[in-house]
Coordinates of C-alpha atoms and ligand atoms in Angstrom, one line a residue:
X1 CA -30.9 -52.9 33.3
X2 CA -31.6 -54.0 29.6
X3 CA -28.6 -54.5 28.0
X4 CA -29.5 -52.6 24.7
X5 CA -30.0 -49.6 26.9
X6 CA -26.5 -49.6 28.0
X7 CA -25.1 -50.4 24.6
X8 CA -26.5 -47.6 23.1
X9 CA -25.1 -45.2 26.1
X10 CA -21.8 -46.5 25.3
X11 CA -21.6 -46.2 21.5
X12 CA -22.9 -42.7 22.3
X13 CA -20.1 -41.9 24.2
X14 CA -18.0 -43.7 21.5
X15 CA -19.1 -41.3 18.9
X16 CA -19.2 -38.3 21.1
X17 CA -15.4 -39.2 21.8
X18 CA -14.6 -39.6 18.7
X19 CA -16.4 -36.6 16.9
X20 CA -13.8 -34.9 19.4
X21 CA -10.6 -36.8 18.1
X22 CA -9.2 -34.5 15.1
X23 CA -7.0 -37.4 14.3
X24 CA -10.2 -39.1 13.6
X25 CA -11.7 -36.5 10.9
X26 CA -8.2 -36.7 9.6
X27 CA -7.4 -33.2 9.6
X28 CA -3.5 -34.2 11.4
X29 CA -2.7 -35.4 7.7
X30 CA -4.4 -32.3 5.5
X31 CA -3.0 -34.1 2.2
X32 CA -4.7 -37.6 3.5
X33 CA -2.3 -40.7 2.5
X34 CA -0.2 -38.6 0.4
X35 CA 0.5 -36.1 3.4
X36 CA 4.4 -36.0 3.9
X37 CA 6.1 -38.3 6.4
X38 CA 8.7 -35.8 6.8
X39 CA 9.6 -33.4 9.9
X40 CA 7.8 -29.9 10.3
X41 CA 11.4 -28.1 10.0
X42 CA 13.3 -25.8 6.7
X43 CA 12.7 -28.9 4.5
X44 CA 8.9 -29.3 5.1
X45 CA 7.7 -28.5 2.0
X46 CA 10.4 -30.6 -0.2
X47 CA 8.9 -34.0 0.9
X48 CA 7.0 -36.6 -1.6
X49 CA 3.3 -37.8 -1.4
X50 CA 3.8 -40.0 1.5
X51 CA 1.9 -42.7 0.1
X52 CA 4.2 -42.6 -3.1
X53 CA 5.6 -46.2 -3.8
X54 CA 9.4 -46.8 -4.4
X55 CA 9.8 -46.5 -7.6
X56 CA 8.2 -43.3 -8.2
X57 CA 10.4 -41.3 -5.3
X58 CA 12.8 -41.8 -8.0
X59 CA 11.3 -39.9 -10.7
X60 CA 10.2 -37.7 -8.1
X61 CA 14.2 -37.1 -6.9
X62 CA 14.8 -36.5 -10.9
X63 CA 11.4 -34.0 -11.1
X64 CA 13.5 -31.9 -8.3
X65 CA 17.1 -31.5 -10.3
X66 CA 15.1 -30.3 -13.0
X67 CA 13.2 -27.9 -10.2
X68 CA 16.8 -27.2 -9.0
X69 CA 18.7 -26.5 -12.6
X70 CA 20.0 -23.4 -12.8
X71 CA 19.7 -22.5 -16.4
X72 CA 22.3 -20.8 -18.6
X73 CA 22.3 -18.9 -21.8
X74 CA 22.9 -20.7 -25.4
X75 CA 25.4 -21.7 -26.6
X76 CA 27.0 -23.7 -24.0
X77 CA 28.6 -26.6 -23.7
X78 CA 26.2 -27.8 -21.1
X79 CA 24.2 -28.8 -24.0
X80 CA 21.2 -30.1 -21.7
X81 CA 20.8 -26.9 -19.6
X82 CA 21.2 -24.0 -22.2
X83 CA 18.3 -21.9 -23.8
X84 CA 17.9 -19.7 -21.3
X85 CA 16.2 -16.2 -22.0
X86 CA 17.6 -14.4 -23.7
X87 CA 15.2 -12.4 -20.9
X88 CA 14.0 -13.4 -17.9
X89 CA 13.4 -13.1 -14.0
X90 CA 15.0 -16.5 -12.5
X91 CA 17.8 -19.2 -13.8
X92 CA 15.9 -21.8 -12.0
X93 CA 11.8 -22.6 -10.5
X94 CA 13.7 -23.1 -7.3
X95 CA 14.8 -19.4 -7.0
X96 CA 11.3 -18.3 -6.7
X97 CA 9.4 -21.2 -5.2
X98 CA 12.4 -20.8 -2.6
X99 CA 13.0 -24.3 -0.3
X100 CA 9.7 -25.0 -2.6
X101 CA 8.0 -22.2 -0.8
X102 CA 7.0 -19.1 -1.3
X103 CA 9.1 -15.7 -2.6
X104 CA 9.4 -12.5 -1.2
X105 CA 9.1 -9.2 -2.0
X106 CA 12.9 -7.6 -2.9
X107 CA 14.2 -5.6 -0.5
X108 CA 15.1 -2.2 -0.4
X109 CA 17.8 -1.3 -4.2
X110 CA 17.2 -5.2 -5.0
X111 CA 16.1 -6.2 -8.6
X112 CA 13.0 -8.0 -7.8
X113 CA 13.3 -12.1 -8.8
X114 CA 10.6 -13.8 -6.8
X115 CA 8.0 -11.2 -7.2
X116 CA 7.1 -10.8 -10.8
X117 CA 4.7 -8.2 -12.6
X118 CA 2.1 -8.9 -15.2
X119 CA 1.8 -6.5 -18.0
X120 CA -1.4 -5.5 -19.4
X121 CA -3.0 -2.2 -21.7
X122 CA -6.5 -1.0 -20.7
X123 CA -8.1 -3.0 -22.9
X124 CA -6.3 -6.0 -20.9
X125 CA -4.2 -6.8 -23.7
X126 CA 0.1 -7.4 -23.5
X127 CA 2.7 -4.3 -23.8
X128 CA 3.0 -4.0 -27.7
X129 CA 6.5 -4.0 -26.6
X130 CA 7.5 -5.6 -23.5
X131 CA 4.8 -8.5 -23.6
X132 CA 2.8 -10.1 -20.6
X133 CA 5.2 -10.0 -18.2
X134 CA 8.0 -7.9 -16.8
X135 CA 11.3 -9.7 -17.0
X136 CA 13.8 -7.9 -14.8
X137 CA 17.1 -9.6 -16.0
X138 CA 18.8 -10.3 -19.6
X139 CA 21.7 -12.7 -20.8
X140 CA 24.7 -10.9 -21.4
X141 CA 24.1 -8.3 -24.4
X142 CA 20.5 -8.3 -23.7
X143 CA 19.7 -5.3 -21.5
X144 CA 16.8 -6.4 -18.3
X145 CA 13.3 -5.0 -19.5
X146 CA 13.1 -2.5 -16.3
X147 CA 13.4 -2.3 -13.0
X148 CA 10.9 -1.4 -9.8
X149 CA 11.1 1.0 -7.3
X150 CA 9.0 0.4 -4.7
X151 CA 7.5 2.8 -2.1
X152 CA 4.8 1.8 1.2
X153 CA 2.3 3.9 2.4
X154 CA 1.7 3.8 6.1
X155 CA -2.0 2.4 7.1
X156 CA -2.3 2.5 11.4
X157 CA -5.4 -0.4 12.4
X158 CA -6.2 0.2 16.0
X159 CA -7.9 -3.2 17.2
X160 CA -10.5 -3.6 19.4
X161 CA -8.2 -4.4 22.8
X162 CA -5.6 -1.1 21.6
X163 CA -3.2 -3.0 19.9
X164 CA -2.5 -1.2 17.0
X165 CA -0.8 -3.1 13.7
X166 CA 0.5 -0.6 11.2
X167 CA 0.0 -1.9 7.4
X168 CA 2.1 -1.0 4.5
X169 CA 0.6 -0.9 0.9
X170 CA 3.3 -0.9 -1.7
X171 CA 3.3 1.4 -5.1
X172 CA 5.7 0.6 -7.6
X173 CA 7.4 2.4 -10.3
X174 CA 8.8 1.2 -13.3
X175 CA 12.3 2.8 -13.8
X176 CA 15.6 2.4 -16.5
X177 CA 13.5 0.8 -19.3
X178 CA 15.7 -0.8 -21.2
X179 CA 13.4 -1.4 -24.8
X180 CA 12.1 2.0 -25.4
X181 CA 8.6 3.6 -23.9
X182 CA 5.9 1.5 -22.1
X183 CA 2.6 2.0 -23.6
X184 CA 0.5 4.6 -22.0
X185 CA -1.7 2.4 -20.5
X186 CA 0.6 -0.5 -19.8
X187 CA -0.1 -1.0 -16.0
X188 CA 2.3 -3.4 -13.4
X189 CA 0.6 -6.0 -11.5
X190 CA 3.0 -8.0 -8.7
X191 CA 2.7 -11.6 -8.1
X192 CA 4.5 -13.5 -5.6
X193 CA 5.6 -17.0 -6.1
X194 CA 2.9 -19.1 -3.9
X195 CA 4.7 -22.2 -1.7
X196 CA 4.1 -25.2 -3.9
X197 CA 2.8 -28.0 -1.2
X198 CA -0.8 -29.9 -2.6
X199 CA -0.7 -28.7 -6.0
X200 CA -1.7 -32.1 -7.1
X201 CA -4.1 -32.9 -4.6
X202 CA -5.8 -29.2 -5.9
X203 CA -5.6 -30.0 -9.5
X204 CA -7.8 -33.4 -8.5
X205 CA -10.8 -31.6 -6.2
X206 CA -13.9 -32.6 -9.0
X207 CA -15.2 -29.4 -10.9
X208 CA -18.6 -29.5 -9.9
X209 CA -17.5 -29.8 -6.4
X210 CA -16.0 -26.4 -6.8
X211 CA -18.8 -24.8 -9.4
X212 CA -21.4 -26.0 -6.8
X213 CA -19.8 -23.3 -4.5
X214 CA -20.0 -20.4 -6.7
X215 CA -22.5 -18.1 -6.0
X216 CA -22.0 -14.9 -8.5
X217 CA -24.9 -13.5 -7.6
X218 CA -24.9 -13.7 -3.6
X219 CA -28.3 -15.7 -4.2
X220 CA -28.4 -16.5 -0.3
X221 CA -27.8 -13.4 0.6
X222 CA -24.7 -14.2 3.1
X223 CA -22.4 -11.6 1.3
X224 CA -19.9 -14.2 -0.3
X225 CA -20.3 -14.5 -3.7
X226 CA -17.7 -16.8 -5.2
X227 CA -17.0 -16.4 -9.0
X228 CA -14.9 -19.4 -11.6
X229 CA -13.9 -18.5 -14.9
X230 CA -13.1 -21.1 -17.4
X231 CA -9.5 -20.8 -19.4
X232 CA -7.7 -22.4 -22.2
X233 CA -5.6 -25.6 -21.4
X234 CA -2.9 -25.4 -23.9
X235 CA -1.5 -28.8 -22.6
X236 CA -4.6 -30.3 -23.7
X237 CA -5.2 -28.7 -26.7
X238 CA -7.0 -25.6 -25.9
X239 CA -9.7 -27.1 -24.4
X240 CA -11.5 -24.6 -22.0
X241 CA -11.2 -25.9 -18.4
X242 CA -11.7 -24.7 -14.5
X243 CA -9.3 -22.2 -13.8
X244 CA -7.1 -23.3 -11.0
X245 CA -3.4 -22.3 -10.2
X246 CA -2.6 -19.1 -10.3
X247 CA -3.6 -16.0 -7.9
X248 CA -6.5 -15.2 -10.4
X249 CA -6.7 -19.2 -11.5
X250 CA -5.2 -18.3 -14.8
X251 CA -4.2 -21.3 -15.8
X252 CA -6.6 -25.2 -15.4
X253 CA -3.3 -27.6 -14.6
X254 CA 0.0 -27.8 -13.3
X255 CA 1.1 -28.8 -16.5
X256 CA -0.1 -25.7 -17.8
X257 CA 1.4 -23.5 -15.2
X258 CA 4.7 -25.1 -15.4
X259 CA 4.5 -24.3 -19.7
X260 CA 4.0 -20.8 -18.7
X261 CA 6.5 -20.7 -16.1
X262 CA 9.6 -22.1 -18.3
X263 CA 8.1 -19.7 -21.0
X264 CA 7.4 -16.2 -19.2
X265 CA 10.2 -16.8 -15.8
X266 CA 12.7 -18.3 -17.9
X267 CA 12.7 -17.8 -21.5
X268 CA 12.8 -21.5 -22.5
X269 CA 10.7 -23.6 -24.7
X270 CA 8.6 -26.8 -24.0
X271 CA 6.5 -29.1 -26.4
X272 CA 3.7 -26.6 -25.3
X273 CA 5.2 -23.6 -26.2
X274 CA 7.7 -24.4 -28.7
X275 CA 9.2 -20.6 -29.2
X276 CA 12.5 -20.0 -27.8
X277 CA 12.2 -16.6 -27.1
X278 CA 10.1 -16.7 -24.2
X279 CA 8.2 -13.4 -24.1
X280 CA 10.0 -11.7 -26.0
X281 CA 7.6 -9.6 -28.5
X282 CA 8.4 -8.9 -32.7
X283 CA 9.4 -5.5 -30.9
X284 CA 12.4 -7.4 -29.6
X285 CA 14.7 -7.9 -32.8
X286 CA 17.7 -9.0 -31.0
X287 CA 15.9 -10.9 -28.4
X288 CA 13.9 -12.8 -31.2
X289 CA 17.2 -13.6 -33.0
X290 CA 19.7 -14.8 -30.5
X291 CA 20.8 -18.1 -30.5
X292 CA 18.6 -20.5 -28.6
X293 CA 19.0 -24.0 -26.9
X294 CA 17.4 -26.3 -28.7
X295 CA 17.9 -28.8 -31.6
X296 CA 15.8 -30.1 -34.3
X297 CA 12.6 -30.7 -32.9
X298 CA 13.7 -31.1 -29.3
X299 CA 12.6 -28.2 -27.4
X300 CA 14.6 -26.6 -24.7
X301 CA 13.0 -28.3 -22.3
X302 CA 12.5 -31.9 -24.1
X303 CA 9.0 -34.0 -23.1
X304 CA 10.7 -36.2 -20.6
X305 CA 12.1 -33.4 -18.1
X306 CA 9.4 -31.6 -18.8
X307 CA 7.0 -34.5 -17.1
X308 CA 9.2 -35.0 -14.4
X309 CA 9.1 -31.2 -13.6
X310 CA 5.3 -32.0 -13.6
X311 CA 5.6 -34.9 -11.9
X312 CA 7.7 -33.1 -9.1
X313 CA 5.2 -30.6 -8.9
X314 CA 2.4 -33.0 -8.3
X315 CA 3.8 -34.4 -5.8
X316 CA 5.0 -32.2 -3.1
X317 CA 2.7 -33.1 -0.4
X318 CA 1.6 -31.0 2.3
X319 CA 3.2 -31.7 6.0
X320 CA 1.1 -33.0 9.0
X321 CA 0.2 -30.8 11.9
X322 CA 0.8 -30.7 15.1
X323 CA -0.2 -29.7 18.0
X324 CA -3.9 -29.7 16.9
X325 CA -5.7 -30.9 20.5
X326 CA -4.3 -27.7 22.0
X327 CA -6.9 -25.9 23.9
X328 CA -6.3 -22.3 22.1
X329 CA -5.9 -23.9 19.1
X330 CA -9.7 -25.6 19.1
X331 CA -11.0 -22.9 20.4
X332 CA -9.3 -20.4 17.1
X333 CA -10.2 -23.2 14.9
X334 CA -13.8 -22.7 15.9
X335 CA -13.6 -19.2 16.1
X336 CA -12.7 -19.3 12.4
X337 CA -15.9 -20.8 11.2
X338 CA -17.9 -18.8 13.5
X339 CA -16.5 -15.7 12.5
X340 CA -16.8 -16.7 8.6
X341 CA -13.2 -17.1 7.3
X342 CA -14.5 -20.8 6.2
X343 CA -17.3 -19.2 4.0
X344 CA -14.1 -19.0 1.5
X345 CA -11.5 -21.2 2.9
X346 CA -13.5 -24.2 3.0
X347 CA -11.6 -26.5 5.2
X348 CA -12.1 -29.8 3.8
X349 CA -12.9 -31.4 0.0
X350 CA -12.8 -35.3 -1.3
X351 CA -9.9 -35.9 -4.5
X352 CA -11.7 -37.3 -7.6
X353 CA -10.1 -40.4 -9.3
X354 CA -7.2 -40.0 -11.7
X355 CA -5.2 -42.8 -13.1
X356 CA -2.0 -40.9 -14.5
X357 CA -2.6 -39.9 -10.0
X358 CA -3.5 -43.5 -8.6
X359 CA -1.9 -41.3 -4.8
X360 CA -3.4 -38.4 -4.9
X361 CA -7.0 -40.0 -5.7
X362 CA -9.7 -40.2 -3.6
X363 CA -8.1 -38.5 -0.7
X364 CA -9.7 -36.9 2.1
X365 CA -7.9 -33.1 2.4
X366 CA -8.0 -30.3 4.2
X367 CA -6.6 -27.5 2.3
X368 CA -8.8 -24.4 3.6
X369 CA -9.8 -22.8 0.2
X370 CA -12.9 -23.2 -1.9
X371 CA -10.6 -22.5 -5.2
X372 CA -12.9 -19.8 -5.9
X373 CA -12.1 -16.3 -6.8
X374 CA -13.6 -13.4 -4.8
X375 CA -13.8 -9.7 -4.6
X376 CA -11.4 -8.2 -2.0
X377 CA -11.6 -4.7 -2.0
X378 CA -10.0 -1.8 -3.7
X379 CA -7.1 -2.3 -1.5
X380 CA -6.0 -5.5 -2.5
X381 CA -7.1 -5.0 -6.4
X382 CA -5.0 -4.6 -9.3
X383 CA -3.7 -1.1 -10.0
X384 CA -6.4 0.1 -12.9
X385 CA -5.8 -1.1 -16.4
X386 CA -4.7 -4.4 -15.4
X387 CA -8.4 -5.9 -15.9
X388 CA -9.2 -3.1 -13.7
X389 CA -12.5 -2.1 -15.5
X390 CA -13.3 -5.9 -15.7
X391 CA -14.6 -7.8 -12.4
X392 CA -11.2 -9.8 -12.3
X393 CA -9.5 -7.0 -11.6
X394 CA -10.5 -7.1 -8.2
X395 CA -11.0 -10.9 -7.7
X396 CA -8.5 -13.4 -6.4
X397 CA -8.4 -17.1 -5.3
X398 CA -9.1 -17.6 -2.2
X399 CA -5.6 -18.6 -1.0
X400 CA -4.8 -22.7 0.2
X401 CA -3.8 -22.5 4.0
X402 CA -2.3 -25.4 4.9
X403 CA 1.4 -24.9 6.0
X404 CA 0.8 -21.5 6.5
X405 CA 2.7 -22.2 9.9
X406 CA 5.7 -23.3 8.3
X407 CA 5.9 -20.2 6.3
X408 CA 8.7 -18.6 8.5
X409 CA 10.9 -21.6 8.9
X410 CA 11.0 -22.7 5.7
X411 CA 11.4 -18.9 4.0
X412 CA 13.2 -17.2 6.9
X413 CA 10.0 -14.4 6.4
X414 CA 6.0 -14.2 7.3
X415 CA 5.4 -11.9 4.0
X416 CA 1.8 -12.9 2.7
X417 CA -1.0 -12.0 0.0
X418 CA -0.4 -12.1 -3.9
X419 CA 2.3 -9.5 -3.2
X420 CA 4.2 -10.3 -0.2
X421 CA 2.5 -6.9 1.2
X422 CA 1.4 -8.5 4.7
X423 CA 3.9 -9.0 6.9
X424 CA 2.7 -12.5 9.0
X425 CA -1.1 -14.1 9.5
X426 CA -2.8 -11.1 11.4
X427 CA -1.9 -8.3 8.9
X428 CA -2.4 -10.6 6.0
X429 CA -6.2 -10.9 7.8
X430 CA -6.8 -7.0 8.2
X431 CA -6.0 -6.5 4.7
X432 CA -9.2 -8.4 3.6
X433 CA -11.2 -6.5 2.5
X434 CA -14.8 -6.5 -0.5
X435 CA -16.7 -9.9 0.3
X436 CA -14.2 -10.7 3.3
X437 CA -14.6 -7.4 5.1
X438 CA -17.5 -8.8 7.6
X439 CA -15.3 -11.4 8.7
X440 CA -12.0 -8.6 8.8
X441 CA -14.0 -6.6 11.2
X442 CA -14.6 -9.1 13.8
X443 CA -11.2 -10.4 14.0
X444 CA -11.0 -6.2 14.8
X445 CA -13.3 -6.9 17.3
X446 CA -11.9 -9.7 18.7
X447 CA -10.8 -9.9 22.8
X448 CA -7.3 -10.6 23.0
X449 CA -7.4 -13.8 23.4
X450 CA -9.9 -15.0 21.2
X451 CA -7.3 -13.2 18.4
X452 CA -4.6 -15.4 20.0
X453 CA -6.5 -18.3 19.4
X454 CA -7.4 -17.3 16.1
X455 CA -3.9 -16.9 15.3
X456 CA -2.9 -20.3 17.1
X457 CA -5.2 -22.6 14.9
X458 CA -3.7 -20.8 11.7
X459 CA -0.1 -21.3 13.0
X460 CA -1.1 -24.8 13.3
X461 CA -1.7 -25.5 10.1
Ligands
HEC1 C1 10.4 -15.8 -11.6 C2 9.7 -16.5 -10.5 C3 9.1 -17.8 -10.8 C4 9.7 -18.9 -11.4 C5 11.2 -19.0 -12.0 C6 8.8 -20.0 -11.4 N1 7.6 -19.6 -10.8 FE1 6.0 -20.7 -10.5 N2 5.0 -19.1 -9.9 C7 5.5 -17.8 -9.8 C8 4.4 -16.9 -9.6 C9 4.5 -15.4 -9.4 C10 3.2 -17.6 -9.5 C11 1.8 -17.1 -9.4 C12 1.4 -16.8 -10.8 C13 0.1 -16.0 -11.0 O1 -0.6 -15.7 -10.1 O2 -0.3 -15.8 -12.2 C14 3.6 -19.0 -9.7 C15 2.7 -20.1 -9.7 C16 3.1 -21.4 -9.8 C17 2.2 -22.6 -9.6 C18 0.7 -22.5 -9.1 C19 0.7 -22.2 -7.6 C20 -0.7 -22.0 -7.1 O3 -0.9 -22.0 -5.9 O4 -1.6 -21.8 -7.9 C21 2.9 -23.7 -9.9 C22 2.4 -25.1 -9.8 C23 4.3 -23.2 -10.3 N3 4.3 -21.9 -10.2 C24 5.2 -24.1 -10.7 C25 6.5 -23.6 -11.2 C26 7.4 -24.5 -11.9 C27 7.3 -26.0 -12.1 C28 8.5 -23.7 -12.3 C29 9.7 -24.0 -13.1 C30 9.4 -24.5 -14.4 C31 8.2 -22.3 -11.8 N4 6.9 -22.3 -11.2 C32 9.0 -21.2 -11.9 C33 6.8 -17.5 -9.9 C34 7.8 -18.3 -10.5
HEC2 C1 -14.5 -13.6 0.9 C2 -13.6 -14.7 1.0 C3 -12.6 -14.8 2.2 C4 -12.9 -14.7 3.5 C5 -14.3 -14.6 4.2 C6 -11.7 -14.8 4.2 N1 -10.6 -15.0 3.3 FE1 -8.7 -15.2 3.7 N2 -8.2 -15.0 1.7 C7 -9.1 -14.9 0.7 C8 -8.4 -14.6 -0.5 C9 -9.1 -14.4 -1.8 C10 -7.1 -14.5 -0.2 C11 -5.9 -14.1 -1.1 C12 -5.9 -12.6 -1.2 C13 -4.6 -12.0 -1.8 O1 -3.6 -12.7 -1.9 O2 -4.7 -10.8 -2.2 C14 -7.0 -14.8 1.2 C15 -5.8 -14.9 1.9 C16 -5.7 -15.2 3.3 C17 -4.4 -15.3 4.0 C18 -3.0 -15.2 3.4 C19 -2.6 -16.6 2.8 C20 -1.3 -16.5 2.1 O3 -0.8 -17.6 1.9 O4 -0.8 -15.5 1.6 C21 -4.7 -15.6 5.3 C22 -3.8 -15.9 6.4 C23 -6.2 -15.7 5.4 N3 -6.7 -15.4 4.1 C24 -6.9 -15.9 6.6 C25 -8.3 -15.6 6.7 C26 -9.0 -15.6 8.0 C27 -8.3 -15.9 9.3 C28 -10.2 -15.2 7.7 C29 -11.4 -15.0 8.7 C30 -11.2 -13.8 9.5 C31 -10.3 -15.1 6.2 N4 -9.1 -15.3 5.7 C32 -11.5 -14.8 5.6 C33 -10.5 -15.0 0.8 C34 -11.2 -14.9 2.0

């Protein structure tokens, strides 16, 4: 027998074993070399970039106390943690990005912390009074903005196999305004505080990689169309970039998102927003006046804990899986790109090269989304006014999936979607709707245990 015959027979097998090895496409580590060495347990999503060198765990530890810091009101003689409001919806990024995960919806009486509502007119523009954003509490002799009420509406699914999964959309009402009349046509748009694993790995998937994706005008005719919208950086000067973080990739960078967060959640200022009044509108007199936190020129939050909050945020890497060579899980995990939930969660994109990053470059990840924003159905959309008569009204990112298994041990709930309405994976499924619902209705029509298998892979990851 010729020897090259029986070489090439056996690197054939080789490959065909190995095309079958996940560990071999990498898809165990989803984050690559920066994936966390930690356990899948509570702390899961607390761990640094695996590959992150000595020295930088340190600034990384710091980057957390600052995540951690529970803010207080000015003056006080914890000079480095005052400046707080005077309005706002959490002392701390921890309290909503709880255990660095995701928040919840409040429960039943409970002022609502980790689920916060944008504010916008008609024309899309802020409450002449109450600004961008809702903020549900005050320092002392500052009354809270408002409160929610929230009420569900009952929605029966009956599946394919009988089961029947009962979904509740929420409607909320604004109640005890404590400035004075909304506008007319101010409208209340929840947002839930996503988990915060990969955000640097994200921020580092190459542009074009993701523009080359879009597809506004369904040109190939599959249905999906894909949308990106370009927004002001104000960490780099205003300069219009990709649209990234965010539920309606609202803001380019991390840095950017973290501005806006110490800004709107928290009332404090940063060298990118400099104000110290948060959100707090002209309406606001008192608001406007109060004493503040900082000094001089040294914002609230000064440059060097602001960049290790960034830093922090970077860096919270994404756990490994496990479990991945299970039989039900393969067969969900092809299920889901037969069935065409990886026409938008696109399992896997390369890291571009950043040097302030040297880590998180260059990475091999599997993060499940194609960062693009989509239209999914009336149900899902934003109650009208809120963009409603624009296209982003009704568009949202597609949402990252990795650790979407760990959701319940680290956050003690399954509540999903940009406002916590789904209650674990499946409902969070058969409330896609617009662009997604081909792909909705044959997880409907899914046998039994295909849908278990489905719901295996995602659990997996
Ligand atoms: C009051 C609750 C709250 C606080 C406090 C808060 N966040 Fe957030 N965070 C949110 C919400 C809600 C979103 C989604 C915003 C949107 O869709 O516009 C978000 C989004 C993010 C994102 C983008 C996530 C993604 O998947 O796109 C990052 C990064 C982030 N926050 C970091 C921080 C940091 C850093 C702090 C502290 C400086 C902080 N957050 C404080 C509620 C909060
Ligand atoms: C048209 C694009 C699209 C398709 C197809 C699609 N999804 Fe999604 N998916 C999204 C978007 C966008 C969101 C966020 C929606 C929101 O929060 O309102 C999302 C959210 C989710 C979530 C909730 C994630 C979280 O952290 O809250 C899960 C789970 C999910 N999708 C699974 C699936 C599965 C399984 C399929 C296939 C049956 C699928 N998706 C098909 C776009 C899509």
């Amino acid at each position: 027998m010729n020897r090259f015959f029986l070489f090439s027979t056996l690197l054939a097998l080789g490959v065909a074993l190995a095309g079958n090895s996940l560990s071999d496409t990498g898809e165990d580590k989803p984050g690559g070399a920066a994936t966390s060495k930690g356990p899948r347990n509570r702390s899961a999503f607390s761990n640094p970039s695996g590959n992150l060198p000595f020295d930088k765990q340190l600034d990384f530890k710091i980057g957390d106390g600052v995540f951690r810091k529970l803010w207080v009101a000015a003056p006080s003689s914890t000079k480095s943690s005052d400046g707080l409001g005077p309005l706002f919806n959490a002392r701390a990024c921890q309290a909503c990005h709880l255990k660095d995960g995701r928040g919840r919806p409040p429960a039943a009486g409970e002022t609502p912390s980790s689920l916060l509502f944008a504010l916008a007119r008609a024309d899309g523009s802020a409450d002449p009074v109450y600004g961008h954003q809702l903020q549900t509490f005050g320092i002392q002799g500052h009354a809270a903005e408002a409160n929610v009420e929230t009420t569900h509406e009952l929605r029966p699914i009956t599946l394919a196999d009988g089961m029947v999964v009962t979904l509740r959309k929420p409607h909320y009402k604004l109640v005890d305004p404590g400035y004075g009349p909304f506008d007319r046509t101010t409208t209340i748009a929840p947002r839930i505080a996503p988990p915060m694993i990969g955000m640097g790995l994200l921020e580092l998937i190459p542009e074009a990689d993701i523009m080359a994706r879009a597809d506004p005008e369904d040109l190939n005719g599959d249905g999906i169309r894909g949308r990106f919208r370009r927004v002001p950086s104000p960490s780099e000067g205003g300069a219009m970039k990709l649209g990234r973080f965010g539920w309606k990739t609202g803001t380019a960078s991390v840095a950017d998102q973290t501005a806006t967060a110490f800004k709107n959640d928290m009332g404090l200022s940063t060298p990118i927003f400099p104000e110290d009044y948060g959100d707090c509108t002209p309406a606001q007199k008192t608001c406007r006046e109060a004493p503040h936190g900082s000094e001089g020129n040294e914002p609230e939050v000064p440059q060097k804990l602001f960049d290790l909050t960034v830093f922090y945020a970077h860096h919270l890497a994404v756990p490994a899986r496990e479990g991945i060579a299970a039989p039900a899980v393969r067969q969900g995990q092809k299920l889901f790109n037969d069935i065409g939930c990886a026409a938008c969660h696109t399992p896997k994109h390369v890291t571009g090269r950043s040097d302030s990053f040297p880590e998180l470059s260059g990475q091999t990840i599997w993060p499940y989304t194609d960062m693009l924003l989509h239209d999914m159905g009336d149900d899902l959309a934003d109650p009208n006014g809120l963009d409603g008569s624009s296209p982003l009204g009704r568009v949202w990112r597609t949402q990252p999936l990795w650790g979407l298994g760990l959701t319940r041990r680290v956050n003690d709930h399954f509540y999903l979607l940009h406002d916590g309405r789904a209650d674990g994976i499946l409902e969070a499924v058969l409330w896609h709707g617009g662009e997604a619902a081909k792909a909705r209705d044959r997880v409907i029509a899914l046998s039994g245990s295909d849908r278990e298998a489905l719901l295996a892979f995602l659990e997996s990851l």
